C-alpha cells in the first residue's frame, strides 16, 4: 500500500525547517552577527633576565665601559708607532777647502740620502738606503756603485747590555698588550655591578607594587566596614562614635595607600634607569609586575665549593689585580735592566759631506757608559719591588674577600628562606585572629577598634612576607654577583646550579 503524499506549501516548508533546526545540533537560525572582538593577551611579566638584556643592549654606562676596548686599541697602535719604519730623505751640502789640495780653493759638495729607518723591540735600530753624490766626484771606498756616484747605506745601533731585549719602548708595547684584557675586566666589573643593582631594584619595584595592592585592598575593606557601621548606627545597634572610628580608619588607610603609591612611583623611576631605549630611560609598565617565584632553592655544599674556587680566579676584582701585577713586573724588569752599564755598538756611513767627498765611507764605534751611584736605577727597582709585594698581599685579600662575599650571599639566602617561612606562618595566624575578631564584631562582642587593630596586624604581616620574598630574590642576585656569574659576555655564560635543600 503506497503512503499518501501530502503536498507542502511554502508555509509548511518554513515550519519544518524551523523544527529541524531546533532539534538538530549545530544547525540553527541566527541573524548576521558582528565579528567577535579578539581579546588582548595579558602582558608578559617582566623578568630579571629581560632587564639584564636591556642593560646589555642599551645601557649608557655599559656602552661607556665598552670604550675601554677602543682606548686599548689606541694604546696598542701608539706603542707600535715606536717600531714603524720611517722613510728619510736628507740632503747635506758643505763648502770647504781641502787640506790635502788647497790649490783647488773653495769647493761645494754634498750628498742626498734616501733611506728607511726602523727600530726592533729587542733594542736594535737599523737603516738601509741609497746615497747620491751632489757636485762630485767623490771617493767612495765602501759599497759604491754607478761609477762611484752612488753608495749603498747600511747602518745600525746594537745594545749589548742595557737596552737589550728590555727597553722603554718594548716595555710600553708589553703594557699595551695588557690593555685589552684589562679593558675586558673593567667591562665585566661594570656589567657585574649594573646587573646586581638592576636585580635589587627590580625586586624593590615588585615589592612596592605588592605593598600597594595590599594597602588598596585594606582601604576597600575599611570602606565597606564604614558603610556597614553607618547602617548599624542608624538602626541603633552601635554607638555613633563607632562611625567616627570607622571613618577615621578609612582616611588612615587611604593616607598609607597614597604613601605606598608614591613609593611605587619612586621605585619605578629608579628601575627605569636600567631600561634604556634610544638614549632615553623607559619606565616599566605596572601591568608587567610579576609574581614572586614560588620555588625557593639553595645551592648545595658541593656547588658552593666549586663556585668559590671559580670565583677566586674569575671575579673581575681578582683578575684586575693580576693584570696590574703583570704590568708592574714589566716595570720591575725595566728598572733592573737600567742598572746595567750601557754598551752600544754602532756602524753607520759618514754623515759629514766633507769627509764623504774626501773618501771616508763608514764609521764604527763602541760606547761604554757606567753610572757610578745608580741612585735612579736603584730607586726604580725599590719602587717596583714594593708595588709587587703590595700586589701579592692585595691579591690574597681579594681572594679571601671573594670567599666571604659568597658566604655572605649564601647566608642571606638561607636566612631569607627562614624568614619567609616564619612570616607566612605569622600571616596565617594573623588572618585567623582577623577572621575571629570579625566574627565577634558581627555578634556585637567587640568594637571597631579591635577589628581595625587585627586588620592592621594582618596587613603588616603580609608586608613582612613581601619583604622577606624580595630579600630572598635579592640574596640570590647577590650570590650570582659574588661568584662572578655576570662578568662574562652573556648572562648564561656561567650557569648557577641550584638544588633544593631542606
CSV table of C-alpha atoms in Angstrom, one decimal:
chain,number,residue,atom,x,y,z
A,1,UNK,CA,0.0,0.0,0.0
A,2,UNK,CA,1.6,3.3,-1.1
A,3,UNK,CA,1.8,6.0,1.6
A,4,UNK,CA,-0.3,9.1,1.0
A,5,UNK,CA,1.7,12.1,-0.1
A,6,UNK,CA,0.6,15.5,1.3
A,7,UNK,CA,1.5,18.5,-0.8
A,8,UNK,CA,3.5,21.1,1.1
A,9,UNK,CA,3.1,24.8,0.6
A,10,UNK,CA,5.8,27.4,1.4
A,11,UNK,CA,4.4,27.9,4.9
A,12,UNK,CA,4.8,24.2,5.7
A,13,UNK,CA,8.4,24.2,4.4
A,14,UNK,CA,9.3,27.1,6.7
A,15,UNK,CA,7.8,25.4,9.7
A,16,UNK,CA,9.6,22.2,9.1
A,17,UNK,CA,12.9,24.0,8.7
A,18,UNK,CA,12.5,25.7,12.0
A,19,UNK,CA,11.6,22.4,13.7
A,20,UNK,CA,14.7,20.6,12.2
A,21,UNK,CA,16.9,23.5,13.2
A,22,UNK,CA,15.6,23.4,16.8
A,23,UNK,CA,16.3,19.7,17.3
A,24,UNK,CA,19.5,19.2,15.1
A,25,UNK,CA,22.8,20.1,16.9
A,26,UNK,CA,24.9,22.6,15.1
A,27,UNK,CA,22.0,23.9,12.9
A,28,UNK,CA,20.1,27.0,13.7
A,29,UNK,CA,18.7,30.2,12.5
A,30,UNK,CA,20.7,33.3,13.5
A,31,UNK,CA,20.8,36.9,12.4
A,32,UNK,CA,24.1,38.2,10.9
A,33,UNK,CA,26.3,38.9,13.9
A,34,UNK,CA,29.3,41.2,14.3
A,35,UNK,CA,32.8,39.6,14.1
A,36,UNK,CA,33.9,38.7,17.6
A,37,UNK,CA,36.4,41.1,19.1
A,38,UNK,CA,39.8,39.5,19.8
A,39,UNK,CA,40.7,39.6,23.4
A,40,UNK,CA,44.0,41.2,24.1
A,41,UNK,CA,46.5,38.8,25.7
A,42,UNK,CA,47.7,39.6,29.2
A,43,UNK,CA,51.1,41.3,29.2
A,44,UNK,CA,54.1,39.1,29.7
A,45,UNK,CA,55.6,39.7,33.2
A,46,UNK,CA,58.9,41.4,33.3
A,47,UNK,CA,61.8,39.3,34.4
A,48,UNK,CA,65.3,39.9,35.7
A,49,UNK,CA,66.8,38.2,32.6
A,50,UNK,CA,64.9,40.6,30.3
A,51,UNK,CA,66.0,43.5,32.4
A,52,UNK,CA,69.6,42.4,32.1
A,53,UNK,CA,69.1,42.1,28.3
A,54,UNK,CA,68.0,45.7,28.3
A,55,UNK,CA,71.3,46.6,30.1
A,56,UNK,CA,73.4,44.6,27.6
A,57,UNK,CA,71.6,46.2,24.7
A,58,UNK,CA,71.4,49.9,25.5
A,59,UNK,CA,72.7,51.0,29.0
A,60,UNK,CA,74.9,54.0,28.6
A,61,UNK,CA,77.3,53.1,31.4
A,62,UNK,CA,78.0,49.7,29.8
A,63,UNK,CA,78.5,51.3,26.5
A,64,UNK,CA,80.8,53.8,28.1
A,65,UNK,CA,82.8,50.9,29.6
A,66,UNK,CA,83.0,49.5,26.1
A,67,UNK,CA,85.1,52.4,25.0
A,68,UNK,CA,87.9,50.9,27.1
A,69,UNK,CA,88.4,48.5,24.1
A,70,UNK,CA,88.8,51.4,21.8
A,71,UNK,CA,91.3,53.1,24.1
A,72,UNK,CA,93.2,49.8,24.4
A,73,UNK,CA,93.5,49.5,20.6
A,74,UNK,CA,94.7,53.1,20.5
A,75,UNK,CA,97.3,52.5,23.1
A,76,UNK,CA,98.5,49.4,21.2
A,77,UNK,CA,98.8,51.5,18.0
A,78,UNK,CA,100.6,54.2,19.9
A,79,UNK,CA,103.1,51.7,21.2
A,80,UNK,CA,103.6,50.1,17.8
A,81,UNK,CA,104.4,53.6,16.4
A,82,UNK,CA,107.8,53.4,18.0
A,83,UNK,CA,108.7,50.5,15.7
A,84,UNK,CA,107.2,51.5,12.5
A,85,UNK,CA,109.6,52.2,9.5
A,86,UNK,CA,110.3,55.7,8.6
A,87,UNK,CA,111.3,57.0,5.2
A,88,UNK,CA,114.0,59.7,5.4
A,89,UNK,CA,115.2,61.9,2.6
A,90,UNK,CA,118.2,64.0,3.7
A,91,UNK,CA,120.3,66.5,1.7
A,92,UNK,CA,123.6,67.7,3.0
A,93,UNK,CA,125.8,70.3,1.2
A,94,UNK,CA,129.0,72.0,2.6
A,95,UNK,CA,131.6,74.5,1.3
A,96,UNK,CA,135.1,73.7,2.3
A,97,UNK,CA,138.8,74.0,1.4
A,98,UNK,CA,140.6,70.7,1.2
A,99,UNK,CA,143.6,70.5,3.4
A,100,UNK,CA,145.2,68.0,1.0
A,101,UNK,CA,144.5,70.0,-2.1
A,102,UNK,CA,144.3,73.7,-1.1
A,103,UNK,CA,145.0,74.8,-4.6
A,104,UNK,CA,141.5,73.7,-5.6
A,105,UNK,CA,140.2,76.5,-3.5
A,106,UNK,CA,136.7,76.6,-2.1
A,107,UNK,CA,134.7,73.5,-3.0
A,108,UNK,CA,131.0,72.8,-2.8
A,109,UNK,CA,129.9,69.2,-2.5
A,110,UNK,CA,127.4,67.0,-0.7
A,111,UNK,CA,125.0,64.1,-1.0
A,112,UNK,CA,121.4,63.2,-0.9
A,113,UNK,CA,120.3,60.2,1.2
A,114,UNK,CA,117.1,58.2,0.7
A,115,UNK,CA,116.8,55.5,3.4
A,116,UNK,CA,114.4,53.6,5.6
A,117,UNK,CA,114.9,53.6,9.4
A,118,UNK,CA,113.3,51.2,11.8
A,119,UNK,CA,113.6,50.0,15.4
A,120,UNK,CA,113.2,46.5,16.7
A,121,UNK,CA,111.5,45.7,20.0
A,122,UNK,CA,114.8,44.0,21.1
A,123,UNK,CA,116.5,47.4,21.0
A,124,UNK,CA,118.2,47.2,17.6
A,125,UNK,CA,118.0,50.2,15.4
A,126,UNK,CA,118.8,49.9,11.7
A,127,UNK,CA,118.7,51.8,8.4
A,128,UNK,CA,119.1,51.0,4.7
A,129,UNK,CA,119.0,53.2,1.6
A,130,UNK,CA,121.0,54.8,-1.2
A,131,UNK,CA,123.2,57.9,-1.3
A,132,UNK,CA,123.6,60.0,-4.4
A,133,UNK,CA,126.6,62.4,-4.9
A,134,UNK,CA,126.0,66.1,-5.4
A,135,UNK,CA,128.6,68.0,-7.3
A,136,UNK,CA,131.0,65.2,-7.4
A,137,UNK,CA,133.3,63.5,-8.0
A,138,UNK,CA,133.6,61.7,-4.6
A,139,UNK,CA,135.9,58.9,-3.5
A,140,UNK,CA,133.6,56.2,-2.1
A,141,UNK,CA,135.5,53.3,-0.5
A,142,UNK,CA,132.6,51.1,0.6
A,143,UNK,CA,129.6,49.7,-1.2
A,144,UNK,CA,129.7,52.1,-4.1
A,145,UNK,CA,128.0,51.6,-7.5
A,146,UNK,CA,127.0,53.6,-10.5
A,147,UNK,CA,130.6,54.5,-11.4
A,148,UNK,CA,131.3,55.8,-7.8
A,149,UNK,CA,128.4,58.3,-7.8
A,150,UNK,CA,126.2,56.2,-5.5
A,151,UNK,CA,126.6,54.3,-2.3
A,152,UNK,CA,124.5,51.6,-0.5
A,153,UNK,CA,123.7,52.9,3.0
A,154,UNK,CA,123.6,50.3,5.8
A,155,UNK,CA,123.7,51.3,9.5
A,156,UNK,CA,122.6,50.2,12.9
A,157,UNK,CA,123.0,50.5,16.6
A,158,UNK,CA,123.2,47.3,18.7
A,159,UNK,CA,122.8,47.5,22.5
A,160,UNK,CA,124.9,44.7,24.1
A,161,UNK,CA,124.0,45.2,27.8
A,162,UNK,CA,121.5,47.9,28.8
A,163,UNK,CA,118.5,48.0,26.5
A,164,UNK,CA,119.0,44.5,25.0
A,165,UNK,CA,115.6,42.8,25.0
A,166,UNK,CA,114.3,45.1,27.7
A,167,UNK,CA,113.9,48.8,26.9
A,168,UNK,CA,111.3,51.5,27.4
A,169,UNK,CA,109.8,51.1,24.0
A,170,UNK,CA,109.4,47.3,24.3
A,171,UNK,CA,108.1,47.7,27.9
A,172,UNK,CA,105.4,50.1,26.6
A,173,UNK,CA,104.5,47.6,23.9
A,174,UNK,CA,104.1,44.9,26.5
A,175,UNK,CA,101.9,47.1,28.7
A,176,UNK,CA,99.7,48.0,25.7
A,177,UNK,CA,99.2,44.2,25.1
A,178,UNK,CA,97.7,44.0,28.5
A,179,UNK,CA,95.4,47.0,27.9
A,180,UNK,CA,92.9,44.9,26.0
A,181,UNK,CA,92.4,42.2,28.7
A,182,UNK,CA,92.3,45.0,31.3
A,183,UNK,CA,89.5,46.6,29.3
A,184,UNK,CA,87.6,43.3,29.3
A,185,UNK,CA,87.9,43.1,33.0
A,186,UNK,CA,86.7,46.7,33.5
A,187,UNK,CA,83.7,46.0,31.3
A,188,UNK,CA,83.0,42.8,33.2
A,189,UNK,CA,83.1,44.7,36.5
A,190,UNK,CA,80.8,47.4,35.2
A,191,UNK,CA,78.4,44.7,34.0
A,192,UNK,CA,78.5,42.9,37.3
A,193,UNK,CA,77.7,46.0,39.3
A,194,UNK,CA,74.9,47.1,36.9
A,195,UNK,CA,73.3,43.6,36.9
A,196,UNK,CA,73.4,43.5,40.7
A,197,UNK,CA,71.9,46.9,41.1
A,198,UNK,CA,69.3,46.2,38.5
A,199,UNK,CA,68.2,43.0,40.1
A,200,UNK,CA,68.0,44.6,43.5
A,201,UNK,CA,66.0,47.5,42.2
A,202,UNK,CA,63.7,45.1,40.2
A,203,UNK,CA,62.7,43.2,43.3
A,204,UNK,CA,62.2,46.5,45.2
A,205,UNK,CA,59.9,47.6,42.5
A,206,UNK,CA,58.0,44.3,42.6
A,207,UNK,CA,57.7,44.6,46.4
A,208,UNK,CA,56.4,48.2,46.2
A,209,UNK,CA,53.7,47.0,43.7
A,210,UNK,CA,52.7,44.3,46.1
A,211,UNK,CA,52.6,46.7,49.0
A,212,UNK,CA,50.3,49.0,47.1
A,213,UNK,CA,48.0,46.1,46.3
A,214,UNK,CA,47.8,45.1,50.0
A,215,UNK,CA,47.1,48.7,51.0
A,216,UNK,CA,44.4,49.2,48.4
A,217,UNK,CA,42.7,46.0,49.5
A,218,UNK,CA,42.8,47.2,53.1
A,219,UNK,CA,41.2,50.5,52.0
A,220,UNK,CA,38.4,48.7,50.3
A,221,UNK,CA,37.7,46.6,53.4
A,222,UNK,CA,37.7,49.7,55.6
A,223,UNK,CA,35.3,51.5,53.3
A,224,UNK,CA,32.9,48.5,53.3
A,225,UNK,CA,33.0,48.3,57.1
A,226,UNK,CA,32.4,52.1,57.3
A,227,UNK,CA,29.2,51.7,55.3
A,228,UNK,CA,28.2,48.7,57.5
A,229,UNK,CA,28.8,50.6,60.7
A,230,UNK,CA,26.8,53.6,59.5
A,231,UNK,CA,23.9,51.3,58.8
A,232,UNK,CA,24.1,49.6,62.1
A,233,UNK,CA,24.4,53.0,63.8
A,234,UNK,CA,21.2,54.2,62.1
A,235,UNK,CA,19.5,51.1,63.4
A,236,UNK,CA,20.8,51.8,66.9
A,237,UNK,CA,22.9,48.7,67.1
A,238,UNK,CA,26.2,50.5,67.7
A,239,UNK,CA,27.2,53.9,69.1
A,240,UNK,CA,27.7,56.9,66.7
A,241,UNK,CA,31.3,57.0,68.0
A,242,UNK,CA,32.0,53.7,66.1
A,243,UNK,CA,31.1,55.5,62.9
A,244,UNK,CA,33.7,58.1,63.6
A,245,UNK,CA,36.2,55.3,64.3
A,246,UNK,CA,35.4,53.6,61.1
A,247,UNK,CA,35.7,56.7,59.0
A,248,UNK,CA,38.9,57.7,60.7
A,249,UNK,CA,40.3,54.2,59.8
A,250,UNK,CA,39.3,54.7,56.1
A,251,UNK,CA,41.2,58.0,56.0
A,252,UNK,CA,44.2,56.5,57.7
A,253,UNK,CA,44.4,53.6,55.3
A,254,UNK,CA,44.0,56.0,52.3
A,255,UNK,CA,46.9,58.0,53.6
A,256,UNK,CA,49.0,54.8,53.8
A,257,UNK,CA,47.9,53.8,50.3
A,258,UNK,CA,48.9,57.2,48.9
A,259,UNK,CA,52.3,56.8,50.5
A,260,UNK,CA,52.6,53.3,49.0
A,261,UNK,CA,51.7,54.8,45.6
A,262,UNK,CA,54.4,57.4,46.0
A,263,UNK,CA,56.9,54.7,47.0
A,264,UNK,CA,56.0,52.6,44.0
A,265,UNK,CA,56.4,55.6,41.6
A,266,UNK,CA,59.8,56.2,43.1
A,267,UNK,CA,60.9,52.6,42.7
A,268,UNK,CA,59.5,52.6,39.1
A,269,UNK,CA,61.6,55.7,38.2
A,270,UNK,CA,64.7,54.1,39.8
A,271,UNK,CA,64.1,51.0,37.7
A,272,UNK,CA,63.7,53.0,34.5
A,273,UNK,CA,67.4,54.0,34.8
A,274,UNK,CA,68.3,50.4,33.9
A,275,UNK,CA,65.9,50.3,30.9
A,276,UNK,CA,67.1,52.5,28.1
A,277,UNK,CA,65.8,52.9,24.6
A,278,UNK,CA,67.1,55.4,22.1
A,279,UNK,CA,69.2,57.0,24.8
A,280,UNK,CA,66.2,57.7,27.0
A,281,UNK,CA,65.1,55.7,30.1
A,282,UNK,CA,61.9,53.8,29.8
A,283,UNK,CA,59.5,53.3,32.7
A,284,UNK,CA,58.3,49.7,33.1
A,285,UNK,CA,54.5,49.3,32.9
A,286,UNK,CA,52.8,48.3,36.1
A,287,UNK,CA,50.9,45.6,34.2
A,288,UNK,CA,54.1,43.7,33.8
A,289,UNK,CA,54.8,43.4,37.5
A,290,UNK,CA,55.5,39.7,38.1
A,291,UNK,CA,54.7,37.4,41.0
A,292,UNK,CA,57.3,36.2,43.3
A,293,UNK,CA,58.7,32.8,42.3
A,294,UNK,CA,57.1,30.1,44.4
A,295,UNK,CA,60.2,27.8,44.3
A,296,UNK,CA,63.0,28.7,46.7
A,297,UNK,CA,66.2,26.8,46.2
A,298,UNK,CA,69.6,26.9,47.9
A,299,UNK,CA,72.8,25.8,46.3
A,300,UNK,CA,74.3,22.6,47.7
A,301,UNK,CA,77.6,22.5,49.5
A,302,UNK,CA,79.4,21.0,46.5
A,303,UNK,CA,78.1,23.7,44.2
A,304,UNK,CA,79.1,26.4,46.7
A,305,UNK,CA,82.6,25.0,47.0
A,306,UNK,CA,83.0,24.8,43.2
A,307,UNK,CA,81.7,28.4,42.9
A,308,UNK,CA,84.2,29.6,45.4
A,309,UNK,CA,87.1,28.0,43.5
A,310,UNK,CA,85.9,29.5,40.3
A,311,UNK,CA,85.2,33.0,41.8
A,312,UNK,CA,88.6,33.2,43.4
A,313,UNK,CA,90.2,33.3,40.0
A,314,UNK,CA,87.3,34.5,37.8
A,315,UNK,CA,86.0,37.6,39.7
A,316,UNK,CA,86.9,40.8,37.9
A,317,UNK,CA,88.5,42.3,41.0
A,318,UNK,CA,90.9,39.4,41.3
A,319,UNK,CA,91.7,39.4,37.6
A,320,UNK,CA,92.4,43.1,37.7
A,321,UNK,CA,95.0,42.7,40.4
A,322,UNK,CA,96.7,40.0,38.2
A,323,UNK,CA,96.8,42.4,35.3
A,324,UNK,CA,98.2,45.2,37.5
A,325,UNK,CA,100.8,42.8,38.9
A,326,UNK,CA,101.9,41.8,35.3
A,327,UNK,CA,102.3,45.5,34.4
A,328,UNK,CA,104.4,46.1,37.5
A,329,UNK,CA,106.6,43.1,36.7
A,330,UNK,CA,107.3,44.8,33.3
A,331,UNK,CA,108.3,47.9,35.1
A,332,UNK,CA,110.5,45.9,37.5
A,333,UNK,CA,112.3,44.2,34.7
A,334,UNK,CA,112.9,47.5,33.1
A,335,UNK,CA,114.2,49.0,36.3
A,336,UNK,CA,116.6,46.1,36.8
A,337,UNK,CA,117.8,46.5,33.2
A,338,UNK,CA,118.5,50.1,33.8
A,339,UNK,CA,121.1,49.1,36.4
A,340,UNK,CA,123.3,47.6,33.7
A,341,UNK,CA,126.1,49.5,32.1
A,342,UNK,CA,125.3,50.9,28.6
A,343,UNK,CA,127.4,49.2,25.9
A,344,UNK,CA,126.4,50.0,22.4
A,345,UNK,CA,128.0,49.0,19.1
A,346,UNK,CA,127.3,51.3,16.1
A,347,UNK,CA,128.0,51.0,12.4
A,348,UNK,CA,126.9,53.8,10.0
A,349,UNK,CA,128.1,55.7,7.0
A,350,UNK,CA,129.8,59.1,7.4
A,351,UNK,CA,127.3,61.9,7.8
A,352,UNK,CA,129.7,64.8,7.1
A,353,UNK,CA,129.8,65.8,3.4
A,354,UNK,CA,133.4,66.9,3.5
A,355,UNK,CA,134.6,63.6,4.8
A,356,UNK,CA,132.4,61.7,2.4
A,357,UNK,CA,133.8,63.6,-0.6
A,358,UNK,CA,137.3,63.1,0.5
A,359,UNK,CA,136.8,59.3,0.7
A,360,UNK,CA,135.6,58.4,4.2
A,361,UNK,CA,132.8,55.7,3.8
A,362,UNK,CA,131.7,54.0,7.0
A,363,UNK,CA,132.4,54.6,10.7
A,364,UNK,CA,132.3,52.1,13.5
A,365,UNK,CA,132.1,52.7,17.2
A,366,UNK,CA,131.7,51.0,20.6
A,367,UNK,CA,130.5,53.2,23.5
A,368,UNK,CA,130.5,52.2,27.2
A,369,UNK,CA,128.7,54.2,29.9
A,370,UNK,CA,128.8,53.1,33.6
A,371,UNK,CA,126.7,55.0,36.1
A,372,UNK,CA,128.6,55.4,39.4
A,373,UNK,CA,126.0,55.8,42.2
A,374,UNK,CA,123.0,54.2,40.4
A,375,UNK,CA,120.5,56.2,42.5
A,376,UNK,CA,117.8,56.5,39.9
A,377,UNK,CA,118.1,52.8,38.9
A,378,UNK,CA,118.1,51.6,42.5
A,379,UNK,CA,115.1,53.9,43.3
A,380,UNK,CA,113.1,52.5,40.4
A,381,UNK,CA,113.8,48.9,41.5
A,382,UNK,CA,112.8,49.6,45.1
A,383,UNK,CA,109.6,51.3,43.9
A,384,UNK,CA,108.6,48.4,41.6
A,385,UNK,CA,109.6,45.8,44.1
A,386,UNK,CA,107.4,47.5,46.8
A,387,UNK,CA,104.5,47.5,44.4
A,388,UNK,CA,105.0,43.8,43.6
A,389,UNK,CA,104.9,42.9,47.3
A,390,UNK,CA,101.8,45.0,47.7
A,391,UNK,CA,100.0,43.3,44.8
A,392,UNK,CA,100.8,39.9,46.3
A,393,UNK,CA,99.1,40.9,49.6
A,394,UNK,CA,96.2,42.7,47.8
A,395,UNK,CA,95.6,39.6,45.7
A,396,UNK,CA,95.4,37.4,48.8
A,397,UNK,CA,93.0,39.9,50.4
A,398,UNK,CA,90.8,39.9,47.2
A,399,UNK,CA,90.6,36.1,47.1
A,400,UNK,CA,89.5,35.9,50.7
A,401,UNK,CA,87.1,38.7,50.1
A,402,UNK,CA,85.5,36.7,47.3
A,403,UNK,CA,85.1,33.7,49.6
A,404,UNK,CA,83.5,36.0,52.3
A,405,UNK,CA,81.2,37.5,49.6
A,406,UNK,CA,80.0,34.0,48.6
A,407,UNK,CA,79.4,33.0,52.3
A,408,UNK,CA,77.6,36.3,52.9
A,409,UNK,CA,75.3,35.8,50.0
A,410,UNK,CA,74.6,32.1,51.0
A,411,UNK,CA,73.8,33.2,54.5
A,412,UNK,CA,71.4,35.9,53.1
A,413,UNK,CA,69.7,33.2,51.0
A,414,UNK,CA,69.3,30.8,54.0
A,415,UNK,CA,68.1,33.4,56.4
A,416,UNK,CA,65.7,34.9,53.9
A,417,UNK,CA,64.2,31.5,53.3
A,418,UNK,CA,63.7,31.0,57.1
A,419,UNK,CA,62.2,34.5,57.3
A,420,UNK,CA,59.7,33.6,54.6
A,421,UNK,CA,58.6,30.5,56.5
A,422,UNK,CA,58.2,32.4,59.7
A,423,UNK,CA,56.4,35.4,58.0
A,424,UNK,CA,54.0,33.1,56.2
A,425,UNK,CA,53.1,31.3,59.5
A,426,UNK,CA,52.7,34.7,61.2
A,427,UNK,CA,50.4,35.8,58.4
A,428,UNK,CA,48.3,32.7,58.8
A,429,UNK,CA,47.9,33.3,62.5
A,430,UNK,CA,47.1,37.0,61.9
A,431,UNK,CA,44.4,36.1,59.3
A,432,UNK,CA,42.9,33.7,61.9
A,433,UNK,CA,42.8,36.4,64.5
A,434,UNK,CA,41.3,38.8,62.0
A,435,UNK,CA,38.5,36.4,61.0
A,436,UNK,CA,37.8,35.6,64.6
A,437,UNK,CA,37.6,39.3,65.5
A,438,UNK,CA,35.3,40.0,62.6
A,439,UNK,CA,33.0,37.2,63.8
A,440,UNK,CA,32.9,38.6,67.3
A,441,UNK,CA,32.2,42.0,65.8
A,442,UNK,CA,29.3,40.6,63.9
A,443,UNK,CA,27.9,39.2,67.2
A,444,UNK,CA,28.5,42.6,68.9
A,445,UNK,CA,31.1,41.2,71.3
A,446,UNK,CA,33.8,43.6,70.3
A,447,UNK,CA,34.3,47.1,68.8
A,448,UNK,CA,35.5,48.5,65.5
A,449,UNK,CA,38.8,49.5,67.1
A,450,UNK,CA,39.8,45.9,67.8
A,451,UNK,CA,38.8,44.8,64.3
A,452,UNK,CA,40.9,47.6,62.8
A,453,UNK,CA,43.9,46.5,65.0
A,454,UNK,CA,43.6,42.9,63.8
A,455,UNK,CA,43.4,44.0,60.2
A,456,UNK,CA,46.4,46.3,60.6
A,457,UNK,CA,48.3,43.3,62.1
A,458,UNK,CA,47.4,41.2,59.1
A,459,UNK,CA,48.5,44.0,56.7
A,460,UNK,CA,51.8,44.3,58.5
A,461,UNK,CA,52.3,40.5,58.4
A,462,UNK,CA,51.6,40.4,54.7
A,463,UNK,CA,54.1,43.2,54.2
A,464,UNK,CA,56.7,41.2,56.1
A,465,UNK,CA,56.1,38.3,53.8
A,466,UNK,CA,56.6,40.5,50.8
A,467,UNK,CA,59.8,42.0,52.2
A,468,UNK,CA,61.2,38.5,53.0
A,469,UNK,CA,60.4,37.3,49.5
A,470,UNK,CA,62.0,40.3,48.0
A,471,UNK,CA,65.1,39.9,50.2
A,472,UNK,CA,65.4,36.3,49.1
A,473,UNK,CA,65.4,37.2,45.5
A,474,UNK,CA,68.0,40.0,46.1
A,475,UNK,CA,70.1,37.5,48.0
A,476,UNK,CA,70.0,35.1,45.0
A,477,UNK,CA,71.2,38.0,42.9
A,478,UNK,CA,73.9,38.8,45.4
A,479,UNK,CA,75.1,35.2,45.2
A,480,UNK,CA,75.4,35.3,41.4
A,481,UNK,CA,77.3,38.6,41.7
A,482,UNK,CA,79.6,37.1,44.3
A,483,UNK,CA,80.6,34.2,42.1
A,484,UNK,CA,81.2,36.4,39.1
A,485,UNK,CA,78.4,34.8,37.1
A,486,UNK,CA,77.6,38.1,35.3
A,487,UNK,CA,81.2,39.0,34.4
A,488,UNK,CA,81.0,37.1,31.2
A,489,UNK,CA,79.9,38.1,27.7
A,490,UNK,CA,76.4,36.6,28.1
A,491,UNK,CA,74.3,36.2,31.2
A,492,UNK,CA,74.2,32.4,30.7
A,493,UNK,CA,78.0,32.0,30.3
A,494,UNK,CA,78.3,30.8,33.9
A,495,UNK,CA,75.2,29.0,34.9
A,496,UNK,CA,74.3,28.8,38.6
A,497,UNK,CA,73.0,25.4,39.6
A,498,UNK,CA,70.7,25.2,42.5
A,499,UNK,CA,69.3,22.2,44.3
A,500,UNK,CA,66.5,22.0,46.8
A,501,UNK,CA,67.7,21.6,50.3
A,502,UNK,CA,65.7,21.4,53.5
